Short mmCIF file of C-alpha atoms and ligand atoms in Angstrom, two decimals:
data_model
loop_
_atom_site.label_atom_id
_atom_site.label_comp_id
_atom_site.label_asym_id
_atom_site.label_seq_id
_atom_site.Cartn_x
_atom_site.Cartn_y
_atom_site.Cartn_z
CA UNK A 780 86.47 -65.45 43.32
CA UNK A 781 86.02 -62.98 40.31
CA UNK A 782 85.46 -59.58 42.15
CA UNK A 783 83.73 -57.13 39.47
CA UNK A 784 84.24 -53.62 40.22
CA UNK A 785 81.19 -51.19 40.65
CA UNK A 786 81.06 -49.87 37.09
CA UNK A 787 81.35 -53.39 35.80
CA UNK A 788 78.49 -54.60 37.98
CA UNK A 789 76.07 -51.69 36.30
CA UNK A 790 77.66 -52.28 32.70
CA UNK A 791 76.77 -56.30 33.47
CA UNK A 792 73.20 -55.62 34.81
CA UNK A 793 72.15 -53.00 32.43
CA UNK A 794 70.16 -54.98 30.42
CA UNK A 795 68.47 -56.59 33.02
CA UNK A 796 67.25 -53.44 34.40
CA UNK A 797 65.98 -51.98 30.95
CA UNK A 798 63.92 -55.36 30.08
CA UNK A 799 62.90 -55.11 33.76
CA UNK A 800 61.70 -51.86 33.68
CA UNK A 801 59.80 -52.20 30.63
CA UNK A 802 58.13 -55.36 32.26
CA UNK A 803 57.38 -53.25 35.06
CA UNK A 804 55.84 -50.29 32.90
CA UNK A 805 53.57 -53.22 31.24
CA UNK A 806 51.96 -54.63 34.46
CA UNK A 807 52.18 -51.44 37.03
CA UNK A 808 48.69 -50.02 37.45
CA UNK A 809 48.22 -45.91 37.61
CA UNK A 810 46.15 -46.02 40.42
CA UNK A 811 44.53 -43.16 41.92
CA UNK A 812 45.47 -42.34 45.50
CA UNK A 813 42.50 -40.06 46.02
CA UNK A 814 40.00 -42.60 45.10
CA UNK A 815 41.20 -44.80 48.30
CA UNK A 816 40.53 -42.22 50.79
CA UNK A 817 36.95 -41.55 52.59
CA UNK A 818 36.86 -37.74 52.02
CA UNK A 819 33.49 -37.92 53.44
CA UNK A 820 34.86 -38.12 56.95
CA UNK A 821 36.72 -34.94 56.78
CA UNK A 822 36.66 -31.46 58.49
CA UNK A 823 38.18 -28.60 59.48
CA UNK A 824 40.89 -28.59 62.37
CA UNK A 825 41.21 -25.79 65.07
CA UNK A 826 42.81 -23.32 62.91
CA UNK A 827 40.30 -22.79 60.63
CA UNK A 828 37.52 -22.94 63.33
CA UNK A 829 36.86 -26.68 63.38
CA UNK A 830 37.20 -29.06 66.37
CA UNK A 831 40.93 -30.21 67.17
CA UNK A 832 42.29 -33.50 66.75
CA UNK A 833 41.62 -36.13 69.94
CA UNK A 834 42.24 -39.84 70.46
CA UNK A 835 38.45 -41.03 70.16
CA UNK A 836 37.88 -39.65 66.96
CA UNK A 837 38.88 -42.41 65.01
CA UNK A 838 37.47 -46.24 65.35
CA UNK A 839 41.22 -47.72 64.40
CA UNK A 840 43.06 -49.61 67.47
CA UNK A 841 45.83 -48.28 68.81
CA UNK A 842 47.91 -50.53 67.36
CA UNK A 843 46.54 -50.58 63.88
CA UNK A 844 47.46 -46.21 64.48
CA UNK A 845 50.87 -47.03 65.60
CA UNK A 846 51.60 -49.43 62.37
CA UNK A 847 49.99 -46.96 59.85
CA UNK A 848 52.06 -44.53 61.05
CA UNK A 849 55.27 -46.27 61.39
CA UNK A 850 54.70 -47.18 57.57
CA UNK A 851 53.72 -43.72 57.07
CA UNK A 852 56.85 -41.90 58.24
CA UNK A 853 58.74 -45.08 56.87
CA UNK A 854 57.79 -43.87 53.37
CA UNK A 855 58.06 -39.87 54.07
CA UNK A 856 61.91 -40.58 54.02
CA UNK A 857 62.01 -40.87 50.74
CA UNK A 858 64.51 -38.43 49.76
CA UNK A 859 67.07 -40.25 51.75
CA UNK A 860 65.85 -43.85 49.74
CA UNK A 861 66.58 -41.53 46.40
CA UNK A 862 69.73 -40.38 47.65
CA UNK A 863 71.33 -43.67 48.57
CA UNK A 864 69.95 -45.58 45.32
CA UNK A 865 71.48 -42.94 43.07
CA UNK A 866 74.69 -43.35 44.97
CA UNK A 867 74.54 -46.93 44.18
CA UNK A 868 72.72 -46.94 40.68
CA UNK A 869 73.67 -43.62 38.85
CA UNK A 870 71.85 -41.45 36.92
CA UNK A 871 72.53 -42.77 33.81
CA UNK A 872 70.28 -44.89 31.02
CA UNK A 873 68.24 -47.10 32.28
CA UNK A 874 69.09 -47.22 36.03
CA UNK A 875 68.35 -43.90 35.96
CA UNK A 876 64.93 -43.59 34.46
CA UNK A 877 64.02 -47.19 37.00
CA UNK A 878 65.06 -44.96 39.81
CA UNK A 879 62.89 -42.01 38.69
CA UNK A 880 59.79 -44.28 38.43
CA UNK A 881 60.28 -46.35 41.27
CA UNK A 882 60.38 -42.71 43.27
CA UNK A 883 57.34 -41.32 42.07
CA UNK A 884 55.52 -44.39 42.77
CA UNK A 885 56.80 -44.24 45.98
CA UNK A 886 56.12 -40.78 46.55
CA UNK A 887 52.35 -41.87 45.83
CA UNK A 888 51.90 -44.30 49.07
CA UNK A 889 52.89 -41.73 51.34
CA UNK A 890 50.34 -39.25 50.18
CA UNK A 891 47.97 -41.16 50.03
CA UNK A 892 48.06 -43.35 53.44
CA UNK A 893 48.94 -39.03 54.88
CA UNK A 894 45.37 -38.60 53.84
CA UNK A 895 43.19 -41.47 55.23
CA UNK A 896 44.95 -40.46 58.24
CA UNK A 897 44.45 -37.00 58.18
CA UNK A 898 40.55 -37.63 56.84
CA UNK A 899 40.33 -40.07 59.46
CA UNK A 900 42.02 -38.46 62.33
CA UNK A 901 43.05 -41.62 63.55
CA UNK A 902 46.71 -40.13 63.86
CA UNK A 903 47.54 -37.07 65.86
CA UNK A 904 48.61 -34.77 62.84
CA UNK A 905 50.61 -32.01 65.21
CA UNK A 906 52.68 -35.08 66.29
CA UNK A 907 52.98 -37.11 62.97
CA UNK A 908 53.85 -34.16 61.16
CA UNK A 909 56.89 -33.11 64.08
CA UNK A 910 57.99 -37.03 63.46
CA UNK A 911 58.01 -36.57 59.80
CA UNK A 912 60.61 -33.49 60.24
CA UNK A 913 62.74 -35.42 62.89
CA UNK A 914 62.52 -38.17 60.52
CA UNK A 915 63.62 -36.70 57.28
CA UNK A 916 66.29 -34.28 59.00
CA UNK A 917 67.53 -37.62 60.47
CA UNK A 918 67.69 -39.34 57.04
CA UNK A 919 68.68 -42.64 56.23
CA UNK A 920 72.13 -43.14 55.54
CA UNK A 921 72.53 -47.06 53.94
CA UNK A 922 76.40 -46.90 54.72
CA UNK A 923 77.58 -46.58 50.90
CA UNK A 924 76.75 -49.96 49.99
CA UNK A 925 78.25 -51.49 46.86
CA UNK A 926 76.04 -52.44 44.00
CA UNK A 927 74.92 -55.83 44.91
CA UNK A 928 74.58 -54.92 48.60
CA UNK A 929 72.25 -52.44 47.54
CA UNK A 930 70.10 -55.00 45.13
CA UNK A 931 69.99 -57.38 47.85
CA UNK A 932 68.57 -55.06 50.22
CA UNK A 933 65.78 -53.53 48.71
CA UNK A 934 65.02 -56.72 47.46
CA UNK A 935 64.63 -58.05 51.25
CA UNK A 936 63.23 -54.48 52.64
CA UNK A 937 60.56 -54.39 49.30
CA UNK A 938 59.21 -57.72 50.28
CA UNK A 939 59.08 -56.69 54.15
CA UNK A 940 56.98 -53.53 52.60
CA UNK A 941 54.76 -55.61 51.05
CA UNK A 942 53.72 -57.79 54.11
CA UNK A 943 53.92 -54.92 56.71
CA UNK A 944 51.73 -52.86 54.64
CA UNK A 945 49.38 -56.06 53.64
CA UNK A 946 49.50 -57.13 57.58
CA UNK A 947 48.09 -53.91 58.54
CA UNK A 948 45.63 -53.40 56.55
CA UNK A 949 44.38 -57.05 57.99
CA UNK A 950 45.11 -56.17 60.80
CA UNK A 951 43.24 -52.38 60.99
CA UNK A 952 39.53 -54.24 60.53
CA UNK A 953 39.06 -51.25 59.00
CA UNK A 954 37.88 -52.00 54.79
CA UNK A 955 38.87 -48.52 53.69
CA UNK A 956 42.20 -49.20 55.14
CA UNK A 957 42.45 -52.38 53.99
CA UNK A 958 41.92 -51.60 50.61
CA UNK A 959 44.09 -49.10 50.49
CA UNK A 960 46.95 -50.73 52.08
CA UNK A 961 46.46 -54.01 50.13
CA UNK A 962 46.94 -51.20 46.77
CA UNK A 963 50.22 -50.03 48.08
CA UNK A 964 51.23 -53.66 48.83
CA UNK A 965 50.49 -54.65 45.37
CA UNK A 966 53.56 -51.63 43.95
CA UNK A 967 55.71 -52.79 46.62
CA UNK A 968 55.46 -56.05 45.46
CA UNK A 969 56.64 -55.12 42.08
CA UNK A 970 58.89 -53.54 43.09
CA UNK A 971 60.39 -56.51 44.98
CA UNK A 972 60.00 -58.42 41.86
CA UNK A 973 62.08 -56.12 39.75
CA UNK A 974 64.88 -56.06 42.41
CA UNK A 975 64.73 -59.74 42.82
CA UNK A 976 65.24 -60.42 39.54
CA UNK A 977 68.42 -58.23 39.30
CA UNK A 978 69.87 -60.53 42.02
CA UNK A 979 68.94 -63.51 40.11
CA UNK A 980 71.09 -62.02 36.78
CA UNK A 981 73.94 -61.04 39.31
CA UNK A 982 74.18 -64.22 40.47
CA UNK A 983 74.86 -65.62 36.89
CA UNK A 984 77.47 -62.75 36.42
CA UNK A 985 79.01 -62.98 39.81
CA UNK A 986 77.54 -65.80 41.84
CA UNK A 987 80.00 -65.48 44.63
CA UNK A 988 80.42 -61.85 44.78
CA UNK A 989 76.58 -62.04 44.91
CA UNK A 990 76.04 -65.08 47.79
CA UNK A 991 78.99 -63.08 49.98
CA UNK A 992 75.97 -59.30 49.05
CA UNK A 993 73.24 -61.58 50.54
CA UNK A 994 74.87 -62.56 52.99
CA UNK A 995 76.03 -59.38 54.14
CA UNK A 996 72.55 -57.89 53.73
CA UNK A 997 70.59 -60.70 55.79
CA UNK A 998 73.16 -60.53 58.73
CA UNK A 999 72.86 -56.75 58.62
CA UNK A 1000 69.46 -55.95 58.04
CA UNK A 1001 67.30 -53.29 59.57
CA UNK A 1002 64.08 -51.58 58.39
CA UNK A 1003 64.40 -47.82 56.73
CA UNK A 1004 62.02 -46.71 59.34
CA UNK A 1005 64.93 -47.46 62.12
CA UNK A 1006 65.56 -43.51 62.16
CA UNK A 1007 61.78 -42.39 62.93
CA UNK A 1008 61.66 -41.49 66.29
CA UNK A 1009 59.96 -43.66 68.67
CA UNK A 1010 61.11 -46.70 66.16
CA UNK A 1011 62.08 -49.50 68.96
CA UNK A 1012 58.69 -49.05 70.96
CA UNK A 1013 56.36 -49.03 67.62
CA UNK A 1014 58.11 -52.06 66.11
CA UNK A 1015 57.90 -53.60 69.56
CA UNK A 1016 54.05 -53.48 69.39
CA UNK A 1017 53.66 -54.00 66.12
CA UNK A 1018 55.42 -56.88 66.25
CA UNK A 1019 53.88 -58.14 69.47
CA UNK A 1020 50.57 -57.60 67.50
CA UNK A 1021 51.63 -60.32 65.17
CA UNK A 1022 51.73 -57.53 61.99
CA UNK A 1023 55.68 -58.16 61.77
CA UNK A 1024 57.88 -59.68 63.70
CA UNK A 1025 61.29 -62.09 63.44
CA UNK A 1026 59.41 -65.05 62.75
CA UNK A 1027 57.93 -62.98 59.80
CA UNK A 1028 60.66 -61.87 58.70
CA UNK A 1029 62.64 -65.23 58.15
CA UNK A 1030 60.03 -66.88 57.05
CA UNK A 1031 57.71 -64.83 54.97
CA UNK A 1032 60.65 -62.50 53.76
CA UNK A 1033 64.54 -64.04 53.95
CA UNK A 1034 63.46 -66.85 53.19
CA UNK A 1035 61.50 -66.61 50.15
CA UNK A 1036 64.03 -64.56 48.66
CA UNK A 1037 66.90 -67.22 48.68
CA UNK A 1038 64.59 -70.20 47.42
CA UNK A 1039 64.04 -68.23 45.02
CA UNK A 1040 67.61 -67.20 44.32
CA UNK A 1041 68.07 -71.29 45.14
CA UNK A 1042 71.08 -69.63 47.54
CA UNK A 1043 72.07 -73.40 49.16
CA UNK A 1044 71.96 -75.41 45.74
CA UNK A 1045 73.99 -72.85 43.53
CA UNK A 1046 77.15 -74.46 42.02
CA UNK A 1047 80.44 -72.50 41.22
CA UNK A 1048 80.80 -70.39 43.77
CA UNK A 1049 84.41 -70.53 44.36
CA UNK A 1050 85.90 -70.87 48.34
CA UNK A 1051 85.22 -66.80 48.96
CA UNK A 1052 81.33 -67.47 47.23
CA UNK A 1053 81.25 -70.91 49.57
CA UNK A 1054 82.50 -68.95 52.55
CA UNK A 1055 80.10 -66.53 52.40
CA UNK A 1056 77.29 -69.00 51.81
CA UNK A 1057 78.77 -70.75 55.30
CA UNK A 1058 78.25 -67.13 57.26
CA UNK A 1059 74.46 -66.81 55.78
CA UNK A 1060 73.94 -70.53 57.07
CA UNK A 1061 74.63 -69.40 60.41
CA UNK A 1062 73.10 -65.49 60.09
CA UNK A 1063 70.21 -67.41 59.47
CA UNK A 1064 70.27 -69.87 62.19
CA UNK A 1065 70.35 -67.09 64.45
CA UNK A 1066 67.70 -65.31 63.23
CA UNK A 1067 65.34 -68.43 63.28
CA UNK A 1068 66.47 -69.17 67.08
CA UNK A 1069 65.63 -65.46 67.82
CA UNK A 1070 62.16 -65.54 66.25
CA UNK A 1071 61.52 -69.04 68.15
CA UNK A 1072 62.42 -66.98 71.24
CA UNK A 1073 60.27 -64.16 70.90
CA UNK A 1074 57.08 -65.95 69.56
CA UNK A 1075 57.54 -68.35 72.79
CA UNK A 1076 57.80 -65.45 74.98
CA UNK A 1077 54.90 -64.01 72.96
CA UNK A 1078 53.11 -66.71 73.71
CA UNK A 1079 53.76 -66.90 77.39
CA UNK A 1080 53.19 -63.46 77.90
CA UNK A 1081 49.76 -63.46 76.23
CA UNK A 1082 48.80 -66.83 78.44
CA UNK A 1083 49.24 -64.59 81.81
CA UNK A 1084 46.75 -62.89 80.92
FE1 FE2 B 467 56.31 -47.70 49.43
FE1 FE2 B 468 58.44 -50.04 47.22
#
C-alpha cells in the first residue's frame, strides 16, 4: 500500500478543503444565539439579592438536564478540539482559515445552550460551572492522530453531535429547547458534511491508507465529552433514555458514514487497505452485538417495572 506522509496528505487534500469551505461559507446560516433563548424567564441569583438556584425551578426532566449539560460541557472544551485539529491540520491556507471558522461556530453553541440554561435554571450553575473548569483543565488529548485519523473522527463524532443534540431537544418536550438544539444540530451537520467529504477525496488519493484511518477510528472511538466529570453515569442515562446509545451509534452514525464512503465495495485497496477493511468488518460486528445486548437488557429492565 502507498503510505503518504503527513505533509503529502494536506498538500493532496488542499483543494478539497478550500472548495469545501467555500461551499460551507455559501449554505452556513449566521444565526443569532440570543434570539433562541427565553430571556423572559430570567433573574437575579443570590449574589445580587435574588433567589438561589434549586432543583424545581425548571420544568425540564432530569434527564433532558443531564443531556443538555453533558452536551454543554462537551462543547466548553473547545480549546482542547482547537488544539488537537491544528496539530493535525496546520495553520496554513486553507486548513487554517476552515479551522478558524469551524471554531467560532463552535464557540457559538456553547454560549448559547450556557444561556437557556442559566435563563432557565434548569442546571445548577455553581456545579456546571466547577465541571466546566475540571473539564477544560482536564482537556482532551486525541493521542496525536495522523491526518486521516483525524478526518475520520470528526467526521464520526460531528454526526454523533448532530443526533445527540437533535435527540435532546426531542427528547426535552421543551419547544424553546427544541428549537434551539435542532439550530445547533443543523451547524453540526455541516460540519459533518465538510469532514465527510474530505474522507471521500482521501479515499481516491489513498484508499487504503484511508480504509486502515476508518478503521482505526471506529474500533477506537469515544465521545470528546469522555473527560467531563461524571461522564460514565450521564452517558449511562442518557443512553438508557434512548437519546444515544450503541445501537445509535452504529446505526444512525458508523454506519451512515461508510455507505456513504461505500467502505465494503471500494476496489484497489491493496492487501494492507484489504486488511484493514477485514479488522473494521469485525470492529463492527462487535459493536452491533454490543448494542443488541444493551437494548435487550434495556428492554428487560424497563419490563420489571
Ligand atoms: Fe458544536
Ligand atoms: Fe460541530
Amino acid at each position: 500500500m502507498k503510505t503518504l506522509k503527513q505533509r503529502a496528505v494536506l498538500r493532496d487534500l488542499e483543494a478539497t478543503v478550500e472548495e469545501n469551505l467555500s461551499r460551507h461559507l455559501a449554505v452556513a446560516e449566521d444565526w443569532m444565539p440570543h434570539e433562541y433563548v427565553p430571556w423572559s424567564q430570567g433573574r437575579d441569583f443570590a449574589r445580587l439579592g435574588g433567589e438561589p438556584w434549586s432543583a424545581g425551578q425548571s420544568a425540564l426532566s432530569p434527564i433532558a438536564r443531564t443531556a443538555m449539560e453533558l452536551n454543554l460541557l462537551t462543547e466548553d472544551n473547545l480549546p482542547s478540539y482547537h488544539r488537537e485539529l491544528a496539530r493535525s491540520f496546520g495553520r496554513e491556507n486553507a486548513w487554517g482559515a476552515w479551522l478558524n471558522r469551524w471554531t467560532a461556530e463552535e464557540g457559538r453553541h456553547a454560549s448559547a445552550i450556557r444561556d437557556y440554561l442559566l435563563v432557565t435554571r434548569a442546571v445548577d450553575p455553581e456545579r456546571l460551572e466547577r465541571a466546566r473548569m475540571a473539564a477544560v483543565q482536564a482537556g482532551f488529548d486525541a493521542g496525536n492522530k495522523a491526518l486521516l485519523n483525524a478526518c475520520a473522527y470528526v467526521s464520526f463524532q460531528e454526526l454523533a453531535t448532530r443526533i445527540t443534540h437533535r435527540n435532546t431537544g426531542r427528547y426535552s418536550a421543551d419547544p424553546v429547547a427544541a428549537k434551539l438544539l435542532a439550530r445547533v444540530a443543523m451547524d453540526e451537520n455541516l460540519h459533518m458534511v465538510f469532514y465527510r467529504n474530505l474522507v471521500t477525496a482521501a479515499l481516491e488519493i489513498a484508499p487504503g491508507q484511508t480504509v486502515r484511518a476508518i478503521a482505526e477510528e471506529v474500533t477506537g472511538f469515544a465521545m470528546p465529552g469522555s473527560v467531563v466529570p461524571g461522564f460514565g453515569r450521564m452517558a449511562a442515562q442518557i443512553a438508557h433514555a434512548g437519546i444515544y446509545d450503541l445501537r445509535t451509534h452504529h446505526d444512525d452514525v458508523v454506519m451512515p458514514l461508510l455507505r456513504h464512503w461505500r467502505v465494503f465495495e471500494l476496489e484497489g485497496l491493496g492487501s494492507e487497505g484489504e486488511q484493514a477493511r477485514e479488522d473494521l468488518a469485525a470492529a463492527l460486528g462487535t459493536l452491533d452485538a454490543r448494542a443488541t445486548r444493551f437494548t435487550e437488557r434495556r428492554a428487560a429492565a424497563s419490563s420489571l417495572i
